[in-house]
Short mmCIF file of C-alpha atoms in Angstrom, two decimals:
data_model
loop_
_atom_site.label_atom_id
_atom_site.label_comp_id
_atom_site.label_asym_id
_atom_site.label_seq_id
_atom_site.Cartn_x
_atom_site.Cartn_y
_atom_site.Cartn_z
CA MET A 605 142.40 109.94 32.19
CA PRO A 606 139.92 111.41 34.69
CA ALA A 607 140.98 114.26 36.94
CA ARG A 608 142.57 113.05 40.11
CA LYS A 609 141.37 113.92 43.56
CA SER A 610 143.76 115.91 45.69
CA CYS A 611 141.89 114.79 48.80
CA GLY A 612 143.80 111.51 49.09
CA LEU A 613 142.26 109.92 52.14
CA TYR A 614 139.60 112.51 52.42
CA MET A 615 137.84 109.19 52.17
CA LEU A 616 134.33 110.55 52.47
CA CYS A 617 134.97 112.29 49.14
CA VAL A 618 136.28 109.10 47.58
CA ILE A 619 133.36 107.04 48.83
CA ALA A 620 130.88 109.59 47.51
CA ALA A 621 132.51 109.51 44.08
CA ILE A 622 132.71 105.77 43.66
CA ALA A 623 129.30 105.12 45.15
CA ALA A 624 127.83 106.05 41.79
CA VAL A 625 129.25 102.80 40.37
CA PRO A 626 126.60 100.02 40.15
CA THR A 627 126.99 97.39 42.84
CA ALA A 628 126.67 94.32 40.64
CA ALA A 629 127.77 91.02 42.12
CA PHE A 630 131.36 89.92 41.62
CA THR A 631 132.02 87.18 39.10
CA GLN A 632 133.84 84.33 40.81
CA THR A 633 135.76 81.67 38.94
CA ALA A 634 138.51 79.31 40.03
CA GLY A 635 140.25 81.01 42.94
CA LEU A 636 143.96 81.78 43.05
CA GLY A 637 143.99 81.51 46.82
CA ALA A 638 141.43 79.91 49.11
CA ALA A 639 138.56 78.03 47.45
CA GLY A 640 136.31 80.49 45.61
CA GLU A 641 138.64 83.43 46.25
CA LEU A 642 140.70 85.24 43.64
CA VAL A 643 143.54 86.32 45.90
CA ASP A 644 147.03 85.63 44.58
CA PRO A 645 148.85 83.43 47.14
CA ASP A 646 152.35 84.45 46.05
CA VAL A 647 152.18 88.19 45.30
CA LEU A 648 150.51 91.00 47.24
CA ARG A 649 148.56 92.74 44.49
CA VAL A 650 147.75 96.28 45.66
CA CYS A 651 145.23 98.74 44.19
CA ALA A 652 146.60 102.27 44.59
CA ASP A 653 146.86 105.82 43.31
CA PRO A 654 150.30 106.48 41.74
CA SER A 655 150.52 110.10 42.97
CA ASN A 656 148.89 110.39 46.37
CA MET A 657 151.42 111.26 49.07
CA PRO A 658 151.65 110.63 51.94
CA PHE A 659 149.61 107.50 51.19
CA THR A 660 150.99 105.94 48.00
CA ASP A 661 153.09 106.84 45.00
CA GLU A 662 154.89 105.00 42.21
CA SER A 663 158.27 105.41 43.90
CA GLY A 664 157.05 103.49 46.95
CA GLU A 665 157.54 106.38 49.37
CA GLY A 666 154.04 106.53 50.90
CA PHE A 667 153.14 105.04 54.26
CA GLU A 668 150.64 102.70 52.61
CA ASN A 669 153.49 101.48 50.38
CA LYS A 670 155.44 100.66 53.55
CA LEU A 671 152.38 99.02 55.06
CA ALA A 672 151.99 96.88 51.93
CA GLU A 673 155.56 95.64 52.34
CA LEU A 674 154.78 94.66 55.94
CA VAL A 675 151.59 92.84 54.94
CA ALA A 676 153.41 90.97 52.17
CA VAL A 677 156.00 89.65 54.60
CA LYS A 678 153.46 88.71 57.26
CA THR A 679 151.23 86.85 54.78
CA GLY A 680 154.10 84.96 53.14
CA ARG A 681 153.99 86.81 49.81
CA LYS A 682 157.18 86.93 47.76
CA SER A 683 156.67 90.45 46.43
CA VAL A 684 154.35 93.46 46.10
CA THR A 685 152.90 94.60 42.77
CA TYR A 686 150.57 97.52 42.03
CA THR A 687 147.62 98.26 39.81
CA TRP A 688 147.80 102.04 39.51
CA TYR A 689 144.62 104.04 39.06
CA PRO A 690 143.72 107.60 40.16
CA MET A 691 141.66 107.80 43.35
CA ALA A 692 138.55 109.05 41.55
CA THR A 693 135.29 107.76 40.08
CA GLY A 694 135.76 104.17 38.94
CA PHE A 695 138.68 103.37 41.24
CA VAL A 696 137.16 100.27 42.86
CA ARG A 697 135.41 99.14 39.67
CA ASN A 698 138.61 99.27 37.62
CA THR A 699 140.94 97.77 40.22
CA LEU A 700 139.59 95.53 42.99
CA ARG A 701 136.31 94.63 41.31
CA ALA A 702 138.08 93.90 38.03
CA ASN A 703 140.24 91.35 39.93
CA ARG A 704 143.38 93.20 38.88
CA CYS A 705 144.50 93.48 42.50
CA ASP A 706 143.48 92.09 45.89
CA ILE A 707 143.73 94.87 48.46
CA ILE A 708 143.25 98.60 48.93
CA MET A 709 145.63 99.55 51.74
CA GLY A 710 143.59 102.46 53.14
CA TYR A 711 139.79 102.60 52.96
CA ALA A 712 137.28 104.30 55.24
CA GLN A 713 135.08 101.89 57.16
CA GLY A 714 131.46 101.55 56.14
CA ASP A 715 131.32 101.64 52.33
CA GLU A 716 129.48 98.75 50.66
CA LEU A 717 131.69 98.58 47.56
CA VAL A 718 134.42 96.79 49.50
CA GLN A 719 134.61 94.48 52.48
CA ASN A 720 136.45 96.19 55.32
CA THR A 721 139.02 94.55 57.52
CA ASN A 722 139.29 95.65 61.12
CA ALA A 723 140.46 99.26 61.39
CA TYR A 724 144.20 99.71 61.80
CA TYR A 725 143.97 103.38 62.69
CA ARG A 726 141.43 106.13 63.23
CA SER A 727 142.05 109.73 62.30
CA THR A 728 140.18 112.99 62.15
CA TYR A 729 140.07 116.30 60.36
CA VAL A 730 142.24 118.98 61.94
CA MET A 731 142.76 122.70 61.85
CA VAL A 732 146.23 124.17 61.52
CA PHE A 733 147.39 127.67 62.43
CA LYS A 734 150.51 129.59 63.42
CA LYS A 735 151.57 129.94 67.03
CA GLY A 736 150.84 133.39 68.44
CA SER A 737 148.08 134.08 65.91
CA GLY A 738 145.47 134.58 68.61
CA LEU A 739 144.05 131.09 68.18
CA ASP A 740 146.08 129.20 70.77
CA GLY A 741 143.66 127.07 72.78
CA ALA A 742 140.98 126.93 70.06
CA GLU A 743 139.69 123.36 69.71
CA ALA A 744 136.66 123.64 67.44
CA ILE A 745 135.56 125.46 64.32
CA GLU A 746 132.75 127.02 66.36
CA ASP A 747 135.30 128.80 68.61
CA PRO A 748 134.47 132.55 68.52
CA ARG A 749 138.16 133.36 68.03
CA LEU A 750 137.83 132.13 64.43
CA ALA A 751 135.30 134.84 63.60
CA GLY A 752 136.72 137.06 60.86
CA LYS A 753 139.63 134.69 60.18
CA ARG A 754 140.40 133.44 56.69
CA LEU A 755 139.94 129.68 56.72
CA GLY A 756 141.12 127.34 53.99
CA ILE A 757 138.90 124.35 53.22
CA VAL A 758 138.78 121.70 50.49
CA ALA A 759 135.37 121.95 48.82
CA GLY A 760 132.87 119.27 49.80
CA THR A 761 134.76 117.89 52.82
CA PRO A 762 132.94 117.38 56.15
CA PRO A 763 134.29 120.46 58.00
CA SER A 764 132.42 122.66 55.50
CA ALA A 765 129.17 122.05 57.41
CA SER A 766 130.66 123.26 60.68
CA MET A 767 132.11 126.31 58.96
CA ALA A 768 128.77 127.16 57.38
CA LYS A 769 126.99 126.78 60.73
CA ALA A 770 129.55 129.13 62.32
CA ASN A 771 129.14 131.67 59.47
CA LEU A 772 132.78 131.31 58.48
CA MET A 773 132.34 130.62 54.76
CA ARG A 774 132.17 134.32 53.86
CA ASN A 775 135.90 134.78 54.41
CA ALA A 776 136.88 131.22 53.49
CA LYS A 777 139.21 130.27 50.67
CA THR A 778 137.90 127.13 48.98
CA TYR A 779 140.36 124.72 47.39
CA PRO A 780 139.22 122.37 44.60
CA LEU A 781 138.40 118.78 45.40
CA MET A 782 139.26 117.56 41.91
CA VAL A 783 142.76 118.28 40.58
CA ASP A 784 145.10 116.41 38.28
CA THR A 785 148.01 115.50 40.55
CA ARG A 786 150.12 114.58 37.55
CA SER A 787 150.61 118.30 36.92
CA MET A 788 149.51 119.98 40.18
CA PRO A 789 150.55 119.57 43.82
CA SER A 790 148.24 118.23 46.50
CA MET A 791 145.69 120.75 47.71
CA ALA A 792 146.86 119.99 51.26
CA GLU A 793 150.34 121.15 50.30
CA VAL A 794 148.99 124.25 48.55
CA MET A 795 146.77 125.12 51.53
CA LEU A 796 149.56 124.82 54.09
CA LYS A 797 151.92 126.90 51.96
CA ASP A 798 149.17 129.54 51.80
CA LEU A 799 149.00 129.41 55.60
CA GLN A 800 152.76 129.78 55.84
CA ASN A 801 152.63 132.79 53.48
CA ASP A 802 149.68 134.44 55.33
CA VAL A 803 147.22 133.98 52.47
CA ILE A 804 144.93 132.25 54.99
CA ASP A 805 144.88 132.20 58.80
CA VAL A 806 143.69 128.63 59.36
CA ALA A 807 143.90 125.46 57.27
CA VAL A 808 141.21 122.79 57.78
CA LEU A 809 142.07 119.40 56.29
CA TRP A 810 142.33 115.63 56.77
CA GLY A 811 144.70 114.76 59.62
CA PRO A 812 147.08 112.32 57.89
CA MET A 813 147.76 114.84 55.13
CA ALA A 814 148.14 117.70 57.60
CA GLY A 815 150.74 115.88 59.69
CA TYR A 816 152.84 114.97 56.67
CA TYR A 817 152.83 118.39 55.02
CA VAL A 818 153.25 120.32 58.28
CA LYS A 819 156.46 118.38 58.83
CA GLU A 820 157.57 119.27 55.29
CA ILE A 821 156.59 122.96 55.36
CA ASN A 822 156.81 124.19 58.98
CA PRO A 823 156.93 121.81 61.98
CA ASP A 824 156.13 124.72 64.31
CA LEU A 825 152.59 125.07 63.02
CA VAL A 826 149.88 124.13 65.55
CA VAL A 827 147.77 121.08 64.59
CA VAL A 828 144.48 120.70 66.48
CA PRO A 829 142.31 117.58 65.97
CA LEU A 830 138.64 118.46 65.53
CA LEU A 831 137.22 116.17 68.19
CA LYS A 832 134.60 118.54 69.59
CA GLU A 833 132.56 119.46 66.53
CA LYS A 834 128.77 119.51 67.01
CA VAL A 835 127.73 119.61 63.35
CA SER A 836 129.89 117.30 61.22
CA HIS A 837 131.34 113.85 61.74
CA MET A 838 135.10 114.45 61.61
CA SER A 839 136.63 111.15 62.67
CA TYR A 840 136.91 107.99 60.52
CA ARG A 841 138.21 104.46 61.03
CA ILE A 842 140.61 103.40 58.28
CA THR A 843 140.72 99.76 57.18
CA MET A 844 142.05 97.65 54.33
CA GLY A 845 139.50 97.02 51.59
CA VAL A 846 139.01 93.60 49.96
CA ARG A 847 136.35 91.96 47.78
CA PRO A 848 133.17 90.95 49.65
CA SER A 849 133.74 87.34 48.57
CA ASP A 850 137.25 87.09 50.03
CA GLN A 851 136.42 86.02 53.57
CA GLU A 852 139.59 84.02 54.24
CA TRP A 853 141.70 86.89 52.93
CA LYS A 854 139.94 89.32 55.24
CA ARG A 855 140.54 87.04 58.21
CA ALA A 856 144.23 86.73 57.31
CA LEU A 857 144.56 90.51 57.15
CA ASN A 858 142.75 90.94 60.46
CA THR A 859 145.33 88.61 61.99
CA VAL A 860 148.15 90.71 60.52
CA ILE A 861 146.62 93.88 61.95
CA ARG A 862 146.05 92.35 65.38
CA GLU A 863 149.53 90.86 65.67
CA ASN A 864 151.44 93.81 64.20
CA GLN A 865 149.60 96.90 65.44
CA SER A 866 152.71 98.31 67.12
CA GLU A 867 154.68 98.05 63.87
CA ILE A 868 151.80 99.66 61.96
CA ASN A 869 151.77 102.51 64.49
CA ARG A 870 155.51 102.98 64.03
CA ILE A 871 155.02 103.41 60.26
CA LEU A 872 152.22 105.93 60.83
CA LEU A 873 154.33 107.93 63.26
CA GLN A 874 157.21 108.13 60.79
CA TYR A 875 154.87 110.05 58.49
CA MET A 876 153.47 112.23 61.30
CA VAL A 877 150.03 110.73 60.78
CA PHE A 878 147.66 111.95 63.45
CA PHE A 879 145.88 108.85 64.69
CA LYS A 880 144.29 107.19 67.70
CA GLN A 881 145.30 103.66 68.58
CA LYS A 882 142.56 101.02 68.74
CA THR A 883 142.62 100.83 72.50
CA ALA A 884 141.75 104.53 72.65
CA TYR A 885 138.53 104.35 70.69
CA GLU A 886 137.22 100.77 70.53
#
């Protein structure tokens, strides 16, 4: 088994990894759903990582697990089944493209390996620090108050560019992008525990993971969305990913998103996912 990524929906990392897979055309045979489409009409077949909280896990506790249950009901499916595969190189090729499943519940908009539905939320990278640490009011990595602070960062994620530009990498603690989550905790969890134990002064990570683990570790930590960065793109629209050939399926999912956005938002809020509703950014 390949090493799993701890980045979860650090989706830029995921896209970069799977982009190395050749983009050969899908083989289409007799469809299970609409003509020419391979979507199962009775079961919602989900492609997912089995150990990727707060997104998905085998026990069904992730928010994308809950979202899958909602989609199944709204599209008239009788049940939800999963094809489990680590969110690493080969994920799309061995799941969606192999026709073993019909939907990836969370996928960053703009990658050619899947067809994106409309976005159902948009989130951003954040920085997290303790109240009273001298950083209250800081809103960007370039803030001079971060000079000399020990920042935690997952290697290869977009905030690294801003940190390098601000000369903050010298004192940074870098966390590995690739870990085996069967035997190790999420790097987001490790980073926030290091913050809690004063190993680092600031944690910089993907918003949905930050919100979830802050709630678990210390709800009093300050979470600041990085909306004012000048160097790196920090904000990403998150969609559902389907095969490029499955046009009717995409349209059905867009209808589910449009008609159930408030329920989707409720699920996100239960997991303390930092997000912006569609009306705020589109």
